Coordinates of C-alpha atoms in Angstrom, one line a residue:
X1 CA 0.0 0.1 -0.3
X2 CA 2.6 2.4 1.0
X3 CA 4.4 1.8 -2.7
X4 CA 1.2 2.6 -4.3
X5 CA 0.6 5.8 -2.7
X6 CA 4.6 6.9 -3.4
X7 CA 3.5 6.3 -7.3
X8 CA 0.7 8.1 -7.0
X9 CA 2.4 10.8 -5.6
X10 CA 5.4 10.7 -8.1
X11 CA 2.8 10.2 -10.7
X12 CA 0.6 13.7 -9.6
X13 CA 4.3 15.7 -9.5
X14 CA 5.5 15.0 -12.7
X15 CA 2.0 15.7 -14.0
X16 CA 2.2 19.0 -12.3
X17 CA 5.6 19.7 -13.2
X18 CA 4.8 18.9 -16.8
X19 CA 1.4 21.4 -17.1
X20 CA 3.1 23.9 -15.1
X21 CA 6.1 24.2 -17.6
X22 CA 3.7 24.5 -20.6
X23 CA 2.4 27.0 -18.7
X24 CA 5.8 29.0 -18.3
X25 CA 6.4 28.3 -22.0
X26 CA 6.1 31.7 -23.4
X27 CA 8.2 33.5 -20.6
X28 CA 10.7 30.4 -20.7
X29 CA 11.3 31.0 -24.3
X30 CA 11.5 34.6 -23.8
X31 CA 8.6 35.4 -26.4
X32 CA 6.0 37.9 -26.2
X33 CA 2.7 36.0 -25.9
X34 CA 0.1 38.8 -27.0
X35 CA 2.6 39.1 -30.3
X36 CA 2.4 35.3 -30.9
X37 CA -1.7 35.4 -30.5
X38 CA -1.7 38.3 -32.5
X39 CA 0.1 36.7 -35.5
X40 CA -2.4 33.8 -34.9
X41 CA -5.2 35.8 -35.1
X42 CA -4.5 38.3 -38.0
X43 CA -0.9 37.3 -39.5
X44 CA -1.2 40.4 -41.9
X45 CA -1.8 42.7 -38.9
X46 CA 1.2 45.1 -37.7
X47 CA 2.0 44.5 -33.9
X48 CA 1.3 48.0 -32.7
X49 CA 1.8 48.9 -29.4
X50 CA -1.4 49.7 -28.6
X51 CA -2.8 46.7 -29.8
X52 CA -0.5 44.4 -28.0
X53 CA -1.4 46.1 -24.9
X54 CA -5.0 45.5 -25.4
X55 CA -4.3 42.0 -25.9
X56 CA -2.0 41.5 -22.8
X57 CA -5.1 43.7 -20.7
X58 CA -7.7 41.1 -22.5
X59 CA -5.8 38.2 -21.0
X60 CA -4.3 38.9 -18.1
X61 CA -1.1 38.5 -19.2
X62 CA 0.1 41.7 -17.2
X63 CA -0.4 39.9 -13.8
X64 CA 2.3 37.6 -14.9
X65 CA 2.4 33.7 -15.5
X66 CA 2.0 32.3 -11.8
X67 CA -1.1 34.1 -11.5
X68 CA -2.5 33.0 -14.9
X69 CA -1.2 29.5 -14.1
X70 CA -3.1 29.6 -10.4
X71 CA -6.2 30.8 -12.2
X72 CA -6.4 27.9 -14.8
X73 CA -5.3 25.4 -12.0
X74 CA -8.4 27.1 -9.8
X75 CA -10.8 26.2 -12.6
X76 CA -10.3 22.5 -12.9
X77 CA -12.3 21.3 -10.3
X78 CA -15.4 22.7 -11.4
X79 CA -14.4 21.2 -15.1
X80 CA -13.5 25.1 -16.3
X81 CA -10.1 25.2 -18.4
X82 CA -10.5 28.8 -19.3
X83 CA -11.5 30.2 -22.9
X84 CA -9.0 29.9 -25.8
X85 CA -7.0 32.9 -26.0
X86 CA -7.3 32.7 -29.7
X87 CA -11.3 32.7 -30.3
X88 CA -12.6 33.1 -26.6
X89 CA -14.1 29.9 -26.6
X90 CA -14.9 27.3 -23.5
X91 CA -11.6 25.0 -23.7
X92 CA -13.2 22.2 -22.0
X93 CA -16.2 21.2 -24.5
X94 CA -13.3 21.7 -27.3
X95 CA -10.9 19.7 -26.0
X96 CA -13.6 16.7 -25.1
X97 CA -14.8 16.9 -28.4
X98 CA -11.4 16.6 -29.8
X99 CA -10.4 13.8 -27.5
X100 CA -13.5 11.7 -28.5
X101 CA -12.4 12.0 -32.2
X102 CA -9.0 11.2 -31.4
X103 CA -10.2 8.0 -29.6
X104 CA -12.8 6.5 -32.4
X105 CA -10.0 7.1 -35.0
X106 CA -7.6 5.2 -32.5
X107 CA -10.3 2.7 -31.9
X108 CA -10.4 1.5 -35.5
X109 CA -6.4 1.9 -36.2
X110 CA -6.1 -0.6 -33.0
X111 CA -8.6 -2.7 -35.1
X112 CA -6.5 -2.6 -38.2
X113 CA -3.0 -2.6 -36.4
X114 CA -4.1 -5.8 -34.9
X115 CA -5.4 -7.5 -38.2
X116 CA -1.8 -5.9 -39.6
X117 CA -0.1 -8.0 -36.7
X118 CA -1.5 -11.1 -36.8
X119 CA -0.9 -11.1 -40.5
X120 CA 2.7 -10.5 -39.5
X121 CA 3.0 -13.4 -37.1
X122 CA 1.0 -15.7 -39.2
X123 CA 3.8 -17.6 -40.5
X124 CA 5.4 -18.1 -36.8
X125 CA 2.1 -18.9 -35.6
X126 CA 1.6 -21.7 -37.8
X127 CA 5.0 -22.9 -37.6
X128 CA 4.9 -23.3 -33.9
X129 CA 1.2 -24.6 -33.9
X130 CA 3.3 -27.7 -36.1
X131 CA 6.2 -27.9 -34.0
X132 CA 8.3 -26.4 -36.9
X133 CA 10.0 -24.0 -35.6
X134 CA 13.3 -25.1 -35.1
X135 CA 15.9 -23.5 -37.4
X136 CA 13.3 -20.9 -38.8
X137 CA 14.9 -18.2 -40.6
X138 CA 14.4 -14.7 -39.6
X139 CA 12.9 -12.2 -41.9
X140 CA 10.4 -9.7 -41.7
X141 CA 11.6 -7.6 -44.3
X142 CA 8.0 -6.4 -45.5
X143 CA 6.9 -5.8 -41.9
X144 CA 9.7 -3.7 -41.5
X145 CA 9.3 -1.7 -44.7
X146 CA 5.5 -1.1 -43.6
X147 CA 6.4 -0.1 -39.9
X148 CA 9.0 2.4 -41.6
X149 CA 6.6 4.1 -44.1
X150 CA 6.1 7.6 -42.6
X151 CA 2.2 7.9 -41.7
X152 CA 1.6 11.2 -43.7
X153 CA 3.0 9.5 -46.9
X154 CA 0.8 6.3 -46.6
X155 CA -2.3 8.9 -45.8
X156 CA -1.2 11.3 -49.0
X157 CA -1.3 8.0 -51.0
X158 CA -4.7 6.7 -49.8
X159 CA -6.5 10.2 -50.1
X160 CA -5.3 10.7 -53.5
X161 CA -5.6 7.0 -54.8
X162 CA -8.8 5.8 -53.2
X163 CA -10.1 8.7 -52.2
X164 CA -9.6 10.8 -54.7
X165 CA -9.0 9.0 -57.8
X166 CA -11.1 5.6 -57.4
X167 CA -13.7 7.7 -55.0
X168 CA -14.3 4.4 -53.3
X169 CA -14.1 6.3 -49.6
X170 CA -14.2 9.8 -48.6
X171 CA -10.8 11.6 -48.8
X172 CA -11.5 14.9 -46.6
X173 CA -13.5 15.7 -43.4
X174 CA -15.1 13.9 -40.5
X175 CA -18.9 13.1 -40.5
X176 CA -19.1 9.5 -39.9
X177 CA -18.1 5.9 -39.9
X178 CA -16.4 6.1 -43.3
X179 CA -14.6 8.9 -43.0
X180 CA -12.1 7.3 -40.6
X181 CA -11.1 4.1 -43.0
X182 CA -8.3 6.0 -44.6
X183 CA -7.1 7.7 -41.5
X184 CA -6.8 4.7 -39.7
X185 CA -5.3 2.8 -42.4
X186 CA -2.4 5.3 -42.5
X187 CA -2.1 5.1 -38.5
X188 CA -2.5 1.2 -38.1
X189 CA -0.9 0.0 -40.9
X190 CA 2.3 0.5 -39.3
X191 CA 1.5 0.4 -35.9
X192 CA 0.4 -3.3 -36.8
X193 CA 3.6 -3.8 -38.3
X194 CA 5.6 -2.8 -35.4
X195 CA 3.4 -4.7 -32.6
X196 CA 3.5 -7.8 -35.0
X197 CA 6.6 -7.9 -34.5
X198 CA 7.2 -7.5 -30.9
X199 CA 4.7 -10.1 -30.7
X200 CA 6.7 -12.2 -33.2
X201 CA 10.2 -12.1 -31.2
X202 CA 8.1 -13.8 -28.2
X203 CA 6.1 -16.5 -29.7
X204 CA 9.0 -19.0 -30.3
X205 CA 9.7 -19.0 -26.5
X206 CA 5.9 -19.4 -25.9
X207 CA 5.6 -22.3 -28.2
X208 CA 8.9 -23.7 -26.3
X209 CA 7.8 -24.0 -22.7
X210 CA 6.7 -27.1 -21.4
X211 CA 2.6 -26.5 -21.8
X212 CA 3.1 -26.3 -25.6
X213 CA 4.8 -29.8 -25.3
X214 CA 2.1 -31.4 -23.2
X215 CA -0.7 -29.7 -25.6
X216 CA 1.1 -31.1 -28.6
X217 CA 1.3 -34.8 -26.7
X218 CA -2.3 -34.5 -25.6
X219 CA -3.4 -33.8 -29.6
X220 CA -4.7 -30.2 -29.0
X221 CA -5.8 -29.0 -32.5
X222 CA -2.9 -26.6 -33.7
X223 CA -5.3 -23.6 -33.4
X224 CA -5.8 -24.1 -29.6
X225 CA -2.1 -24.0 -29.4
X226 CA -1.5 -21.2 -31.1
X227 CA -4.2 -19.0 -29.4
X228 CA -3.1 -20.3 -26.0
X229 CA 0.4 -18.9 -27.3
X230 CA -0.6 -15.6 -28.1
X231 CA -2.2 -15.6 -24.5
X232 CA 1.0 -16.5 -23.1
X233 CA 3.0 -13.6 -24.9
X234 CA 0.2 -10.7 -24.5
X235 CA 1.2 -10.1 -20.7
X236 CA 4.3 -8.7 -22.0
X237 CA 2.9 -7.1 -25.1
X238 CA -0.1 -5.0 -23.2
X239 CA 2.0 -1.8 -21.5
X240 CA 3.5 -1.4 -25.0
X241 CA 0.2 -1.6 -26.5
X242 CA -1.1 1.2 -23.7
X243 CA 1.8 3.1 -25.2
X244 CA 0.8 3.0 -28.5
X245 CA -2.9 4.4 -27.9
X246 CA -1.6 7.3 -26.3
X247 CA 1.2 7.9 -28.8
X248 CA -1.3 7.4 -31.7
X249 CA -3.6 9.6 -29.8
X250 CA -0.6 12.4 -29.5
X251 CA 1.2 11.6 -32.6
X252 CA -1.4 11.7 -35.4
X253 CA -0.9 15.2 -36.1
X254 CA 0.0 14.9 -39.8
X255 CA -2.7 12.7 -40.4
X256 CA -5.3 14.5 -39.1
X257 CA -4.3 17.8 -41.0
X258 CA -4.2 15.5 -44.5
X259 CA -8.0 14.4 -43.4
X260 CA -9.1 17.6 -41.8
X261 CA -9.7 15.4 -38.5
X262 CA -10.3 17.8 -35.6
X263 CA -8.5 15.3 -33.2
X264 CA -6.8 16.6 -30.0
X265 CA -3.4 16.0 -31.8
X266 CA -4.0 18.7 -34.2
X267 CA -5.8 20.7 -31.7
X268 CA -2.8 20.2 -29.3
X269 CA -0.2 21.3 -32.3
X270 CA -1.9 24.0 -32.9
X271 CA -2.3 25.4 -29.5
X272 CA 1.7 24.9 -29.3
X273 CA 2.6 26.9 -32.5
X274 CA 0.2 29.4 -31.4
X275 CA 1.1 29.2 -27.4
X276 CA -2.9 29.1 -26.6
X277 CA -1.9 27.8 -22.9
X278 CA -5.1 27.2 -21.8
X279 CA -6.1 24.9 -25.1
X280 CA -2.2 23.3 -24.9
X281 CA -2.8 22.8 -20.9
X282 CA -5.9 21.1 -21.0
X283 CA -5.1 18.9 -24.2
X284 CA -1.6 17.8 -22.4
X285 CA -3.9 17.1 -19.3
X286 CA -6.2 14.8 -21.4
X287 CA -3.3 12.8 -22.8
X288 CA -1.8 12.3 -18.9
X289 CA -5.2 11.1 -17.8
X290 CA -5.4 8.9 -21.0
X291 CA -1.9 7.8 -20.3
X292 CA -2.6 6.8 -16.8
X293 CA -6.0 5.3 -17.7
X294 CA -4.3 3.2 -20.1
X295 CA -1.5 2.0 -17.9
X296 CA -4.2 0.9 -15.1
X297 CA -5.8 -1.2 -17.5
X298 CA -2.9 -2.6 -19.1
X299 CA -2.3 -3.9 -15.6
X300 CA -5.4 -5.3 -14.9
X301 CA -5.0 -7.0 -17.9
X302 CA -2.0 -8.6 -17.3
X303 CA -2.8 -9.9 -14.0
X304 CA -6.2 -11.3 -15.3
X305 CA -4.2 -13.2 -18.0
X306 CA -1.4 -14.2 -16.1
X307 CA -3.2 -15.0 -12.8
X308 CA -1.3 -16.1 -9.5
X309 CA 1.9 -17.1 -11.7
X310 CA 2.9 -13.8 -11.5
X311 CA 2.7 -13.8 -8.2
X312 CA 4.1 -17.0 -7.6
X313 CA 7.1 -17.0 -9.7
X314 CA 5.6 -20.0 -11.7
X315 CA 6.4 -18.6 -15.4
X316 CA 8.8 -19.7 -17.8
X317 CA 11.3 -17.4 -19.6
X318 CA 10.0 -16.6 -23.0
X319 CA 13.7 -15.5 -24.1
X320 CA 16.0 -18.5 -23.6
X321 CA 19.6 -18.3 -25.2
X322 CA 19.8 -19.5 -28.9
X323 CA 21.9 -19.0 -31.3
X324 CA 21.9 -16.3 -33.8
X325 CA 19.9 -17.4 -37.4
X326 CA 22.1 -16.7 -40.2
X327 CA 20.8 -14.8 -42.9
X328 CA 22.1 -12.9 -46.1
X329 CA 19.4 -10.6 -46.1
X330 CA 21.0 -7.7 -43.7
X331 CA 24.0 -8.1 -46.3
X332 CA 21.5 -7.4 -49.2
X333 CA 19.8 -4.7 -47.7
X334 CA 22.6 -3.1 -46.5
X335 CA 24.9 -3.5 -50.1
X336 CA 21.7 -1.6 -51.3
X337 CA 21.6 1.1 -48.8
X338 CA 25.5 1.5 -49.5
X339 CA 25.4 1.5 -53.1
X340 CA 22.7 4.0 -53.2
X341 CA 24.2 6.3 -50.8
X342 CA 27.5 6.3 -52.5
X343 CA 26.3 6.8 -56.3
X344 CA 24.3 10.2 -54.5
X345 CA 27.4 11.0 -52.7
X346 CA 29.2 12.0 -56.1
X347 CA 26.9 14.1 -57.4
X348 CA 25.8 17.6 -56.0
X349 CA 22.4 17.9 -54.0
X350 CA 22.4 21.5 -54.3
X351 CA 22.2 21.9 -58.2
X352 CA 19.6 23.8 -59.8
X353 CA 18.3 23.2 -63.4
X354 CA 14.9 25.0 -63.5
X355 CA 14.3 23.4 -66.7
X356 CA 14.1 19.8 -65.5
X357 CA 11.8 20.3 -62.8
X358 CA 10.0 17.1 -61.7
X359 CA 11.6 14.8 -64.3
X360 CA 10.9 10.9 -64.1
X361 CA 13.9 8.7 -63.6
X362 CA 16.7 8.6 -66.6
X363 CA 20.0 7.6 -66.9
X364 CA 20.7 11.0 -66.3
X365 CA 18.7 11.3 -63.3
X366 CA 18.2 7.6 -61.5
X367 CA 15.6 8.8 -59.2
X368 CA 14.2 11.9 -60.9
X369 CA 14.4 15.3 -59.7
X370 CA 12.2 17.4 -57.9
X371 CA 10.6 20.6 -57.8
X372 CA 13.1 22.6 -58.3
X373 CA 15.3 20.5 -60.8
X374 CA 17.4 19.2 -58.3
X375 CA 18.8 15.7 -58.6
X376 CA 17.0 13.4 -56.0
X377 CA 19.5 10.5 -55.9
X378 CA 22.0 13.4 -54.7
X379 CA 19.8 14.4 -52.3
X380 CA 19.0 11.1 -50.8
X381 CA 22.9 10.2 -50.5
X382 CA 23.9 13.6 -48.8
X383 CA 21.1 13.3 -46.7
X384 CA 21.7 9.9 -45.5
X385 CA 25.1 10.6 -43.4
X386 CA 23.3 13.1 -40.9
X387 CA 19.9 11.3 -41.0
X388 CA 21.4 8.1 -40.3
X389 CA 24.3 8.8 -37.9
X390 CA 21.9 11.1 -35.7
X391 CA 19.1 8.6 -35.8
X392 CA 21.6 6.0 -34.7
X393 CA 23.3 8.2 -31.9
X394 CA 19.7 8.9 -30.6
X395 CA 18.4 5.5 -30.7
X396 CA 21.7 4.3 -28.6
X397 CA 21.0 7.0 -26.2
X398 CA 17.5 5.9 -25.8
X399 CA 18.0 2.1 -25.4
X400 CA 20.8 3.3 -22.9
X401 CA 18.0 5.0 -20.7
X402 CA 15.3 3.0 -21.9
X403 CA 16.9 -0.2 -20.1
X404 CA 18.4 1.7 -16.9
X405 CA 15.0 3.5 -16.2
X406 CA 13.3 0.1 -17.1
X407 CA 14.9 -1.9 -14.4
X408 CA 13.7 0.7 -11.8
X409 CA 10.3 0.3 -12.9
X410 CA 8.8 1.8 -9.7
X411 CA 10.6 5.0 -10.6
X412 CA 10.4 5.2 -14.3
X413 CA 6.3 3.9 -14.6
X414 CA 4.9 7.3 -13.9
X415 CA 7.9 9.0 -16.1
X416 CA 6.9 6.7 -18.8
X417 CA 3.5 7.6 -19.0
X418 CA 4.2 11.2 -18.2
X419 CA 6.8 11.7 -21.2
X420 CA 4.8 9.4 -23.7
X421 CA 1.9 12.0 -23.3
X422 CA 4.2 14.6 -24.7
X423 CA 4.2 15.0 -28.2
X424 CA 7.4 15.3 -30.1
X425 CA 6.8 19.0 -31.5
X426 CA 5.6 19.7 -27.7
X427 CA 9.0 18.2 -26.3
X428 CA 11.1 19.8 -28.8
X429 CA 9.4 23.5 -27.9
X430 CA 10.3 22.8 -24.5
X431 CA 14.0 21.7 -25.5
X432 CA 14.2 25.0 -27.2
X433 CA 13.0 27.1 -24.3
X434 CA 15.6 25.3 -22.0
X435 CA 18.7 25.0 -24.7
X436 CA 18.0 27.2 -27.4
X437 CA 17.1 26.5 -31.0
X438 CA 19.7 24.6 -33.4
X439 CA 20.9 21.8 -35.2
X440 CA 21.1 19.8 -32.0
X441 CA 17.4 20.5 -31.2
X442 CA 15.5 17.9 -32.8
X443 CA 17.8 15.0 -31.5
X444 CA 17.5 16.1 -27.8
X445 CA 13.8 16.3 -28.1
X446 CA 13.2 13.1 -29.7
X447 CA 15.5 11.4 -27.4
X448 CA 13.8 12.9 -24.9
X449 CA 10.5 11.0 -25.8
X450 CA 12.2 7.9 -27.8
X451 CA 13.2 5.9 -24.7
X452 CA 10.1 5.6 -22.9
X453 CA 8.9 2.8 -24.8
X454 CA 11.8 0.9 -24.5
X455 CA 11.7 1.5 -21.0
X456 CA 7.9 0.2 -20.9
X457 CA 9.1 -2.6 -22.7
X458 CA 12.1 -3.4 -20.3
X459 CA 10.0 -3.1 -16.9
X460 CA 7.2 -5.8 -18.7
X461 CA 10.0 -8.7 -19.3
X462 CA 12.0 -7.9 -16.3
X463 CA 8.2 -8.3 -14.5
X464 CA 7.9 -11.9 -16.3
X465 CA 11.4 -12.6 -16.0
X466 CA 11.2 -11.9 -11.9
X467 CA 8.3 -14.6 -11.8
X468 CA 10.3 -17.3 -13.7
X469 CA 10.4 -20.7 -11.9
X470 CA 14.6 -21.0 -12.8
X471 CA 15.2 -17.6 -11.4
X472 CA 13.3 -18.6 -7.9
X473 CA 15.5 -22.0 -8.1
X474 CA 18.9 -20.4 -8.9
X475 CA 18.0 -17.8 -6.0
X476 CA 17.1 -20.6 -4.0
X477 CA 20.7 -22.3 -4.4
X478 CA 22.5 -19.3 -2.8
X479 CA 23.0 -16.9 -6.3
X480 CA 23.4 -13.5 -5.3
X481 CA 21.4 -10.6 -6.7
X482 CA 24.5 -9.4 -9.2
X483 CA 24.6 -12.9 -10.5
X484 CA 21.0 -13.1 -11.1
X485 CA 21.2 -9.6 -13.0
X486 CA 24.0 -10.6 -15.0
X487 CA 23.2 -14.3 -16.2
X488 CA 19.9 -14.6 -16.0
X489 CA 17.8 -11.1 -16.4
X490 CA 19.8 -9.1 -18.2
X491 CA 20.3 -12.2 -21.0
X492 CA 16.7 -12.2 -21.2
X493 CA 16.0 -8.7 -21.5
X494 CA 18.5 -6.7 -23.2
X495 CA 18.5 -8.9 -26.9
X496 CA 14.7 -8.5 -27.4
X497 CA 14.8 -4.8 -26.1
X498 CA 17.8 -3.9 -28.6
X499 CA 15.7 -5.6 -31.5
X500 CA 13.1 -3.3 -30.5
X501 CA 15.1 -0.2 -30.3
X502 CA 16.5 -1.3 -34.0
X503 CA 12.8 -1.6 -35.2
X504 CA 12.2 2.0 -34.1
X505 CA 15.6 3.3 -35.8
X506 CA 13.6 4.2 -39.1
X507 CA 11.1 6.3 -36.7
X508 CA 13.6 7.9 -35.0
X509 CA 15.2 9.3 -38.5
X510 CA 11.7 10.2 -39.5
X511 CA 11.2 12.4 -36.1
X512 CA 14.0 14.2 -36.4
X513 CA 13.8 15.3 -40.1
X514 CA 9.9 16.2 -39.6
X515 CA 10.7 18.5 -36.7
X516 CA 13.5 20.0 -38.8
X517 CA 10.9 20.9 -41.3
X518 CA 8.5 22.5 -38.7
X519 CA 11.1 25.0 -37.8
X520 CA 12.7 23.3 -34.6
X521 CA 16.4 22.1 -36.4
X522 CA 17.7 21.6 -39.7
X523 CA 16.3 24.0 -42.6
X524 CA 16.3 23.8 -46.1
X525 CA 18.2 23.4 -48.4
X526 CA 19.1 20.7 -46.1
X527 CA 18.9 17.0 -48.0
X528 CA 17.3 15.4 -45.0
X529 CA 15.4 12.6 -45.8
X530 CA 12.1 13.6 -43.7
X531 CA 12.6 16.8 -45.5
X532 CA 12.4 15.5 -48.9
X533 CA 9.3 13.8 -48.2
X534 CA 7.9 16.9 -46.8
X535 CA 8.9 19.0 -49.2
X536 CA 7.8 16.8 -52.4
X537 CA 4.7 15.8 -50.7
X538 CA 2.5 18.4 -52.8
X539 CA 3.9 17.1 -55.9
X540 CA 3.1 13.2 -55.0
X541 CA 0.3 12.8 -57.3
X542 CA 2.0 14.7 -60.4
X543 CA 5.3 13.3 -59.8
X544 CA 5.2 10.7 -57.6
X545 CA 9.0 9.5 -57.9
X546 CA 9.7 12.5 -55.7
X547 CA 8.2 10.8 -52.3
X548 CA 8.7 7.3 -53.3
X549 CA 12.5 7.5 -54.0
X550 CA 13.0 8.9 -50.4
X551 CA 10.3 6.8 -48.8
X552 CA 11.9 3.8 -50.4
X553 CA 14.8 4.5 -48.9
X554 CA 13.7 4.9 -45.4
X555 CA 11.6 1.7 -46.0
X556 CA 15.4 -0.2 -46.9
X557 CA 16.6 1.4 -43.7
X558 CA 14.0 -0.6 -42.0
X559 CA 14.4 -3.9 -43.4
X560 CA 17.8 -3.6 -42.9
X561 CA 17.3 -2.8 -38.9
X562 CA 14.9 -5.5 -38.7
X563 CA 16.9 -8.0 -40.3
X564 CA 20.1 -7.5 -38.7
X565 CA 18.1 -7.4 -35.4
X566 CA 17.3 -11.1 -35.8
X567 CA 21.0 -11.7 -35.1
X568 CA 21.0 -9.8 -31.6
X569 CA 21.7 -12.3 -29.2
X570 CA 23.2 -12.7 -25.7
X571 CA 26.7 -14.2 -26.0
X572 CA 26.7 -17.7 -24.8
X573 CA 29.3 -18.5 -22.0
X574 CA 30.5 -21.9 -20.3
X575 CA 29.8 -19.8 -17.1
X576 CA 25.7 -20.4 -18.1
X577 CA 26.0 -24.3 -17.7
X578 CA 25.1 -24.1 -14.2
X579 CA 22.0 -22.3 -15.3
X580 CA 21.5 -24.7 -17.9
X581 CA 21.5 -27.7 -15.4
X582 CA 18.7 -26.0 -13.4
X583 CA 16.5 -25.3 -16.1
X584 CA 17.1 -29.1 -17.2
X585 CA 16.2 -30.2 -13.4
X586 CA 13.0 -27.5 -13.5
X587 CA 11.7 -28.9 -16.5
X588 CA 12.3 -32.5 -15.7
X589 CA 8.3 -32.9 -14.5
X590 CA 7.1 -31.3 -17.3
X591 CA 8.5 -33.3 -19.8
X592 CA 7.8 -37.0 -17.8
X593 CA 4.2 -35.5 -18.3
X594 CA 4.6 -35.1 -21.8
X595 CA 5.8 -38.8 -22.4
X596 CA 3.3 -40.0 -19.7
X597 CA 0.3 -38.3 -21.8

C-alpha cells in the first residue's frame, strides 16, 4: 500500500511539473505571448504597441504567468479549463470533443493494427502450432518496410488514390464511420507492423515452453495451441500496447491535418504553435489522464491473463538463449543502401536546373528530380550521413536510458506515462525553451521521448522474468543479486529490447527530420530524408517518384534494421552451464508429464 501511494504521488508531481512547465512556456522561450496571439489571430496585422497592450490586458498577461497558472488550476475542479486565447471559446468542450474524435480514430486504427500484426505473425504461428519452429530463419523485411513508411506519406497516397482517383471512400472531413477508414489505415498499418514484430519475437519462446509440449502430446488442435501461445505473450506486450494508444492519440497530427480531422493531436499542435496556453494545457492534461487510464487497464489485463503465476513465480522465460539465425538479408539490404548512398555522394545535391523540374527517372537522374530541378539521388545520398548518424546516436541513447530506467519500474512507470503523453513537437518546444534553437534541438527532443517505449518493454520483461521458476531456484541455491542480474535477467531482457530499438530506428530518423521541417532544427536546403518527403509531398500526384525515392530508402533502412536485429543474441558462455543444468532439472517434471500423456 505504501508503494502504491508513493507511485501515485510521483505520478501527480510529474503531471503537475509538465502542466506548469507548459504554462510558463512563453516566458521560458522569452517570447511575447501577445505578439504570438496577434499573429495567430491576424497574420497581416501590424504589431502596434497599443494593440499588443490591449491583448495583454484582455488575457491578463500583465498579472504574470504564476497568476494565470493559478487561475487556470483553480477552475479545473469545476471542469472549467478557461477560454481560448485565440477565439475566446470555452476550452473544456472543445478538448473533450477533440479527444472523442481521436479516440474513435485510434480505436479503428487499433483494429487495423491487430489485423496487420496477425498477418505479420501468421507464419510463426503456423510453424509453432505444427512444431516446426526449429531453425526458422528470421526475416521480416516486408513488415519492417511497412513499419518504416511515414504515416503522412501513407495518408497522402490513400487520400489521393483511394479517395480522389478511385472514389471508394471519402478523403476529407469527419462526418461518419466511412471517414475513419483511410486515416485509420494510415495509422494502423505501421503500428500493426511494429506490434506484430514484437509479438513475433516472443512467440518462439512461448511455443518452447513445457505446456506447449504437453498440449502437442495430448493432441490439441494447432489452432488452440497458437491461441494459447498468443495469450501467453500478451502480458509482455500489453504495456507497449498502452503506449501505442497514447502515442497514436498525441502523434497523429499529420494524419489529422491531411484528412481535416478535429482530433486532439491537431488541436494540441495548433495550440502549441500559437501559444494558446489554456488549450495546450487542457490537451496535455487530457493526454496525461489517458496515459494513466491506459496504464491501469494494461496492468489489470496482465493480472487477469497471468493469474497467480506472476505472484507465485511459476512462469517460464520467453527469451531463452539461442543461436543467432544466419541470414543473408542484412547484407543484401545493407549493400543496396550503401550503393544508393555512394552513388548519391558523387553528385551535387544543390545544383539547380529549372528546365528539368519534376523529371521522371532517367539515366541522367536515376531517382528523378524535385520541384527545383535538383537531382533526388544526390539529395538522398548526401542526406543519409546526417540522418543515419543522428538517428543511430539517438537510438543508442534511448536504448541505454530505457534499459536503465526500465530496471527501476517503480521510478520509471509514472515517468514513462508522462513522457509518452508529450507529442514530439511539444517536446521540441520545451527543449528550445531550455537549450535554445539549433541543429541539436530535434535530436534532444526525440531522445527525450523515444526511450519511453523501450523502458516500458524492459519493465514488462523484467516483471515476467522475476516470476520465472528457474530464477527462484537459482536464488534458492544461494545466487547473489548481481549474479542473477548478470546471468539471468539481462540475457533475457537486453536482446529483445535491442531488437525493439532497431525496429524503431527508421521512425527516429523520420521524427528528427520532421521536427527540422517545422522550424525546430535543420532547415532547407538541407537534404535530410524527412525534409525531402515533406518538400515533395505536394507533388506526389504529379511526380510520385519525388516521394517514392526517399520513402523507399527509408523503408530499406527499416528492412536492414529488422533483419539485422534477428541476429541480436546474448553471447553464450561456459559459466551458463550451471543455469542450463538448473533449467533442465526444473523442466524434468514437465517432460515426464509429456511422456506419460
